[in-house]
C-alpha cells in the first residue's frame, strides 16, 4: 500500500506561493543539484510542497515546464512498496530515500508528476518524525491532512491511500482535520 508523502504544487516562483492565513509555512529549502527550491505546509502525516525552479540550467524531470504552467501543475509523491507499472529509478542529488518515478509522468504533462519513496518503513518518513513539532501546529486549528483530490486532464493509474485522482481542469482540494479544506 502507498501512503501520501507530499503533494507538489508547481509554481512560477516564490512570489506565487499562496498566502494561507492561519497556516504555518516553513522557510523551505533549496534542492541542491535539482535546480529547485520550495516552501512546505507540513502536517503530521504528509505535507504540501510549493515548488519552483531557481536554477533552470540544472532543473530536470519536466519541472521547468510544469512550473511555467504547462500541463498539470501538481504532483504526488507517495511512500511504501513500489506498485506494478512502468517506473524509472531516480537518485535524489545529495542522497535521500530511494525514489521511483512513474515514467509516463516524466514526459506526459497531462498527468500529474508521480513519485514513490520505496521503503520498508513508510512511517519513518512521516513529517511528524522529521519536522519540528512547532512546524506542525497551525493557528487555524488544522491538525492533519486527511485527503487530497487532484483534478487533472489524465488521471494516473496509481492508487495512493488518501489521494483521489479525477479527470478535469488542473486543481487540488485538501481535506483537513480540524479546519476547513483548502483549494489550490
PDB file of C-alpha atoms in Angstrom:
ATOM      1  CA  UNK A   1       0.000   0.000   0.000  1.00  0.00           C
ATOM      2  CA  UNK A   2       1.148   3.532  -0.746  1.00  0.00           C
ATOM      3  CA  UNK A   3       0.657   6.440   1.648  1.00  0.00           C
ATOM      4  CA  UNK A   4       0.788  10.082   0.643  1.00  0.00           C
ATOM      5  CA  UNK A   5       4.148  11.647   1.463  1.00  0.00           C
ATOM      6  CA  UNK A   6       3.520  15.011  -0.166  1.00  0.00           C
ATOM      7  CA  UNK A   7       1.512  16.924  -2.729  1.00  0.00           C
ATOM      8  CA  UNK A   8       3.612  19.084  -5.049  1.00  0.00           C
ATOM      9  CA  UNK A   9       2.220  22.392  -6.293  1.00  0.00           C
ATOM     10  CA  UNK A  10       4.402  23.619  -9.177  1.00  0.00           C
ATOM     11  CA  UNK A  11       4.758  27.419  -9.169  1.00  0.00           C
ATOM     12  CA  UNK A  12       6.364  30.070 -11.368  1.00  0.00           C
ATOM     13  CA  UNK A  13       8.435  31.428  -8.481  1.00  0.00           C
ATOM     14  CA  UNK A  14       8.461  32.274  -4.772  1.00  0.00           C
ATOM     15  CA  UNK A  15       6.005  35.144  -5.229  1.00  0.00           C
ATOM     16  CA  UNK A  16       3.393  32.615  -6.389  1.00  0.00           C
ATOM     17  CA  UNK A  17       3.313  30.804  -3.019  1.00  0.00           C
ATOM     18  CA  UNK A  18      -0.262  31.371  -1.845  1.00  0.00           C
ATOM     19  CA  UNK A  19      -0.993  33.368   1.285  1.00  0.00           C
ATOM     20  CA  UNK A  20      -2.519  30.806   3.623  1.00  0.00           C
ATOM     21  CA  UNK A  21      -3.909  32.688   6.611  1.00  0.00           C
ATOM     22  CA  UNK A  22      -3.858  30.580   9.745  1.00  0.00           C
ATOM     23  CA  UNK A  23      -1.346  28.069   8.402  1.00  0.00           C
ATOM     24  CA  UNK A  24       2.344  27.755   9.210  1.00  0.00           C
ATOM     25  CA  UNK A  25       4.575  27.538   6.141  1.00  0.00           C
ATOM     26  CA  UNK A  26       8.197  26.632   6.730  1.00  0.00           C
ATOM     27  CA  UNK A  27      11.094  28.589   5.234  1.00  0.00           C
ATOM     28  CA  UNK A  28      11.712  25.777   2.782  1.00  0.00           C
ATOM     29  CA  UNK A  29      14.925  24.554   1.297  1.00  0.00           C
ATOM     30  CA  UNK A  30      16.947  24.514  -1.858  1.00  0.00           C
ATOM     31  CA  UNK A  31      17.243  21.153  -3.614  1.00  0.00           C
ATOM     32  CA  UNK A  32      20.955  21.195  -4.467  1.00  0.00           C
ATOM     33  CA  UNK A  33      21.650  19.613  -7.851  1.00  0.00           C
ATOM     34  CA  UNK A  34      17.950  19.549  -8.734  1.00  0.00           C
ATOM     35  CA  UNK A  35      17.533  23.230  -9.582  1.00  0.00           C
ATOM     36  CA  UNK A  36      14.502  23.799  -7.378  1.00  0.00           C
ATOM     37  CA  UNK A  37      13.516  25.488  -4.147  1.00  0.00           C
ATOM     38  CA  UNK A  38      10.418  25.087  -2.012  1.00  0.00           C
ATOM     39  CA  UNK A  39       8.300  26.069   0.925  1.00  0.00           C
ATOM     40  CA  UNK A  40       6.243  23.480   2.745  1.00  0.00           C
ATOM     41  CA  UNK A  41       2.923  23.314   4.530  1.00  0.00           C
ATOM     42  CA  UNK A  42       3.580  20.429   6.945  1.00  0.00           C
ATOM     43  CA  UNK A  43       1.114  18.178   8.720  1.00  0.00           C
ATOM     44  CA  UNK A  44       1.913  15.104  10.843  1.00  0.00           C
ATOM     45  CA  UNK A  45       1.129  12.564   8.103  1.00  0.00           C
ATOM     46  CA  UNK A  46       2.089  14.439   4.908  1.00  0.00           C
ATOM     47  CA  UNK A  47       2.898  17.888   3.575  1.00  0.00           C
ATOM     48  CA  UNK A  48       2.196  20.218   0.689  1.00  0.00           C
ATOM     49  CA  UNK A  49       5.297  21.325  -1.202  1.00  0.00           C
ATOM     50  CA  UNK A  50       5.173  24.613  -3.097  1.00  0.00           C
ATOM     51  CA  UNK A  51       7.972  24.133  -5.637  1.00  0.00           C
ATOM     52  CA  UNK A  52       9.611  26.398  -8.202  1.00  0.00           C
ATOM     53  CA  UNK A  53      12.708  26.331 -10.392  1.00  0.00           C
ATOM     54  CA  UNK A  54      15.553  28.556  -9.230  1.00  0.00           C
ATOM     55  CA  UNK A  55      18.362  27.090 -11.385  1.00  0.00           C
ATOM     56  CA  UNK A  56      16.929  26.346 -14.842  1.00  0.00           C
ATOM     57  CA  UNK A  57      20.286  25.104 -16.133  1.00  0.00           C
ATOM     58  CA  UNK A  58      20.203  22.066 -13.807  1.00  0.00           C
ATOM     59  CA  UNK A  59      16.461  21.531 -13.357  1.00  0.00           C
ATOM     60  CA  UNK A  60      15.087  18.395 -14.949  1.00  0.00           C
ATOM     61  CA  UNK A  61      12.240  15.901 -14.594  1.00  0.00           C
ATOM     62  CA  UNK A  62       9.934  18.219 -16.551  1.00  0.00           C
ATOM     63  CA  UNK A  63       9.909  20.660 -13.622  1.00  0.00           C
ATOM     64  CA  UNK A  64      10.703  23.763 -15.727  1.00  0.00           C
ATOM     65  CA  UNK A  65       7.716  23.036 -17.976  1.00  0.00           C
ATOM     66  CA  UNK A  66       5.391  22.273 -15.083  1.00  0.00           C
ATOM     67  CA  UNK A  67       6.498  25.385 -13.173  1.00  0.00           C
ATOM     68  CA  UNK A  68       5.905  27.538 -16.255  1.00  0.00           C
ATOM     69  CA  UNK A  69       2.256  26.458 -16.351  1.00  0.00           C
ATOM     70  CA  UNK A  70       2.447  23.701 -18.959  1.00  0.00           C
ATOM     71  CA  UNK A  71       0.284  20.670 -18.240  1.00  0.00           C
ATOM     72  CA  UNK A  72      -0.875  19.678 -14.805  1.00  0.00           C
ATOM     73  CA  UNK A  73       0.620  21.872 -12.096  1.00  0.00           C
ATOM     74  CA  UNK A  74       0.513  19.168  -9.445  1.00  0.00           C
ATOM     75  CA  UNK A  75       2.415  16.099  -8.378  1.00  0.00           C
ATOM     76  CA  UNK A  76       2.062  13.381  -5.789  1.00  0.00           C
ATOM     77  CA  UNK A  77       4.908  11.624  -4.022  1.00  0.00           C
ATOM     78  CA  UNK A  78       3.928   8.526  -2.054  1.00  0.00           C
ATOM     79  CA  UNK A  79       5.858   6.240   0.262  1.00  0.00           C
ATOM     80  CA  UNK A  80       5.749   2.463   0.581  1.00  0.00           C
ATOM     81  CA  UNK A  81       6.107  -0.537  -1.718  1.00  0.00           C
ATOM     82  CA  UNK A  82       6.554   0.127  -5.425  1.00  0.00           C
ATOM     83  CA  UNK A  83       3.331  -0.782  -7.244  1.00  0.00           C
ATOM     84  CA  UNK A  84       3.143  -2.572 -10.575  1.00  0.00           C
ATOM     85  CA  UNK A  85       3.720  -0.285 -13.524  1.00  0.00           C
ATOM     86  CA  UNK A  86       6.442   1.398 -15.508  1.00  0.00           C
ATOM     87  CA  UNK A  87       8.631   3.296 -13.046  1.00  0.00           C
ATOM     88  CA  UNK A  88      12.074   4.836 -13.501  1.00  0.00           C
ATOM     89  CA  UNK A  89      14.560   4.846 -10.618  1.00  0.00           C
ATOM     90  CA  UNK A  90      15.828   8.304  -9.712  1.00  0.00           C
ATOM     91  CA  UNK A  91      18.729   9.199  -7.462  1.00  0.00           C
ATOM     92  CA  UNK A  92      17.986  12.302  -5.440  1.00  0.00           C
ATOM     93  CA  UNK A  93      21.036  14.616  -5.607  1.00  0.00           C
ATOM     94  CA  UNK A  94      22.631  14.736  -2.184  1.00  0.00           C
ATOM     95  CA  UNK A  95      21.013  11.497  -1.030  1.00  0.00           C
ATOM     96  CA  UNK A  96      17.673  10.618   0.420  1.00  0.00           C
ATOM     97  CA  UNK A  97      15.343   7.654   0.234  1.00  0.00           C
ATOM     98  CA  UNK A  98      15.133   5.602  -2.971  1.00  0.00           C
ATOM     99  CA  UNK A  99      12.736   7.313  -5.372  1.00  0.00           C
ATOM    100  CA  UNK A 100      10.969   5.770  -8.351  1.00  0.00           C
ATOM    101  CA  UNK A 101       9.066   7.942 -10.821  1.00  0.00           C
ATOM    102  CA  UNK A 102       6.073   6.988 -12.934  1.00  0.00           C
ATOM    103  CA  UNK A 103       7.802   7.012 -16.308  1.00  0.00           C
ATOM    104  CA  UNK A 104       4.843   8.411 -18.251  1.00  0.00           C
ATOM    105  CA  UNK A 105       4.607  11.391 -15.863  1.00  0.00           C
ATOM    106  CA  UNK A 106       8.109  12.492 -16.873  1.00  0.00           C
ATOM    107  CA  UNK A 107       7.021  13.324 -20.433  1.00  0.00           C
ATOM    108  CA  UNK A 108       3.212  13.445 -20.440  1.00  0.00           C
ATOM    109  CA  UNK A 109       2.414  16.758 -18.765  1.00  0.00           C
ATOM    110  CA  UNK A 110      -1.322  15.982 -18.768  1.00  0.00           C
ATOM    111  CA  UNK A 111      -0.510  13.508 -15.977  1.00  0.00           C
ATOM    112  CA  UNK A 112       0.414  14.757 -12.536  1.00  0.00           C
ATOM    113  CA  UNK A 113       4.047  14.130 -11.635  1.00  0.00           C
ATOM    114  CA  UNK A 114       4.095  10.856  -9.648  1.00  0.00           C
ATOM    115  CA  UNK A 115       6.914   9.503  -7.490  1.00  0.00           C
ATOM    116  CA  UNK A 116       7.277   6.804  -4.853  1.00  0.00           C
ATOM    117  CA  UNK A 117       9.758   6.740  -1.981  1.00  0.00           C
ATOM    118  CA  UNK A 118      10.396   2.992  -1.885  1.00  0.00           C
ATOM    119  CA  UNK A 119      10.766   1.995   1.758  1.00  0.00           C
ATOM    120  CA  UNK A 120      10.069  -0.891   4.116  1.00  0.00           C
ATOM    121  CA  UNK A 121       9.195   1.618   6.841  1.00  0.00           C
ATOM    122  CA  UNK A 122       6.944   4.318   5.347  1.00  0.00           C
ATOM    123  CA  UNK A 123       6.001   5.530   8.823  1.00  0.00           C
ATOM    124  CA  UNK A 124       9.577   6.721   9.434  1.00  0.00           C
ATOM    125  CA  UNK A 125       9.242   9.263   6.605  1.00  0.00           C
ATOM    126  CA  UNK A 126       6.150  10.956   8.041  1.00  0.00           C
ATOM    127  CA  UNK A 127       6.698  14.678   8.784  1.00  0.00           C
ATOM    128  CA  UNK A 128       5.798  14.123  12.448  1.00  0.00           C
ATOM    129  CA  UNK A 129       9.079  12.173  12.726  1.00  0.00           C
ATOM    130  CA  UNK A 130      11.198  14.669  10.762  1.00  0.00           C
ATOM    131  CA  UNK A 131       9.813  18.179  11.304  1.00  0.00           C
ATOM    132  CA  UNK A 132       9.989  20.255  14.493  1.00  0.00           C
ATOM    133  CA  UNK A 133       6.756  19.960  16.489  1.00  0.00           C
ATOM    134  CA  UNK A 134       6.053  23.707  16.249  1.00  0.00           C
ATOM    135  CA  UNK A 135       6.083  23.468  12.430  1.00  0.00           C
ATOM    136  CA  UNK A 136       3.122  21.074  12.604  1.00  0.00           C
ATOM    137  CA  UNK A 137       0.960  23.494  14.623  1.00  0.00           C
ATOM    138  CA  UNK A 138      -1.355  25.738  12.644  1.00  0.00           C
ATOM    139  CA  UNK A 139      -3.147  28.715  14.248  1.00  0.00           C
ATOM    140  CA  UNK A 140      -6.310  27.871  12.274  1.00  0.00           C
ATOM    141  CA  UNK A 141      -6.606  24.581  14.197  1.00  0.00           C
ATOM    142  CA  UNK A 142      -5.737  22.229  11.328  1.00  0.00           C
ATOM    143  CA  UNK A 143      -4.359  19.046  12.868  1.00  0.00           C
ATOM    144  CA  UNK A 144      -3.648  16.877   9.818  1.00  0.00           C
ATOM    145  CA  UNK A 145      -4.068  16.394   6.105  1.00  0.00           C
ATOM    146  CA  UNK A 146      -6.812  13.779   5.742  1.00  0.00           C
ATOM    147  CA  UNK A 147      -7.273  13.518   1.976  1.00  0.00           C
ATOM    148  CA  UNK A 148      -6.271  15.112  -1.319  1.00  0.00           C
ATOM    149  CA  UNK A 149      -8.230  15.238  -4.549  1.00  0.00           C
ATOM    150  CA  UNK A 150      -6.148  16.051  -7.627  1.00  0.00           C
ATOM    151  CA  UNK A 151      -8.010  17.072 -10.755  1.00  0.00           C
ATOM    152  CA  UNK A 152      -6.049  16.641 -13.982  1.00  0.00           C
ATOM    153  CA  UNK A 153      -6.596  16.043 -17.709  1.00  0.00           C
ATOM    154  CA  UNK A 154      -5.266  12.470 -17.455  1.00  0.00           C
ATOM    155  CA  UNK A 155      -5.565  10.719 -14.077  1.00  0.00           C
ATOM    156  CA  UNK A 156      -2.754   8.209 -13.422  1.00  0.00           C
ATOM    157  CA  UNK A 157      -3.492   4.568 -12.682  1.00  0.00           C
ATOM    158  CA  UNK A 158      -1.618   4.648  -9.360  1.00  0.00           C
ATOM    159  CA  UNK A 159      -3.525   4.112  -6.112  1.00  0.00           C
ATOM    160  CA  UNK A 160      -2.365   6.134  -3.104  1.00  0.00           C
ATOM    161  CA  UNK A 161      -4.191   5.947   0.233  1.00  0.00           C
ATOM    162  CA  UNK A 162      -5.910   9.293   0.872  1.00  0.00           C
ATOM    163  CA  UNK A 163      -5.485  10.554  -2.707  1.00  0.00           C
ATOM    164  CA  UNK A 164      -8.164  10.626  -5.376  1.00  0.00           C
ATOM    165  CA  UNK A 165      -7.333  11.491  -8.982  1.00  0.00           C
ATOM    166  CA  UNK A 166     -10.221  12.821 -11.073  1.00  0.00           C
ATOM    167  CA  UNK A 167     -10.417  13.954 -14.680  1.00  0.00           C
ATOM    168  CA  UNK A 168     -10.871  17.685 -15.110  1.00  0.00           C
ATOM    169  CA  UNK A 169      -9.075  21.020 -15.192  1.00  0.00           C
ATOM    170  CA  UNK A 170      -5.937  21.127 -13.003  1.00  0.00           C
ATOM    171  CA  UNK A 171      -6.622  21.715  -9.335  1.00  0.00           C
ATOM    172  CA  UNK A 172      -6.295  20.214  -5.886  1.00  0.00           C
ATOM    173  CA  UNK A 173      -8.616  20.085  -2.920  1.00  0.00           C
ATOM    174  CA  UNK A 174      -7.314  19.283   0.561  1.00  0.00           C
ATOM    175  CA  UNK A 175      -9.469  17.809   3.311  1.00  0.00           C
ATOM    176  CA  UNK A 176      -8.147  18.739   6.739  1.00  0.00           C
ATOM    177  CA  UNK A 177      -8.790  17.549  10.265  1.00  0.00           C
ATOM    178  CA  UNK A 178      -9.745  20.478  12.494  1.00  0.00           C
ATOM    179  CA  UNK A 179     -10.102  23.171   9.817  1.00  0.00           C
ATOM    180  CA  UNK A 180     -11.988  23.896   6.602  1.00  0.00           C
ATOM    181  CA  UNK A 181     -10.496  22.400   3.462  1.00  0.00           C
ATOM    182  CA  UNK A 182      -8.255  24.218   1.009  1.00  0.00           C
ATOM    183  CA  UNK A 183      -8.422  24.570  -2.761  1.00  0.00           C
ATOM    184  CA  UNK A 184      -5.159  25.067  -4.611  1.00  0.00           C
TER     185      UNK A 184
END
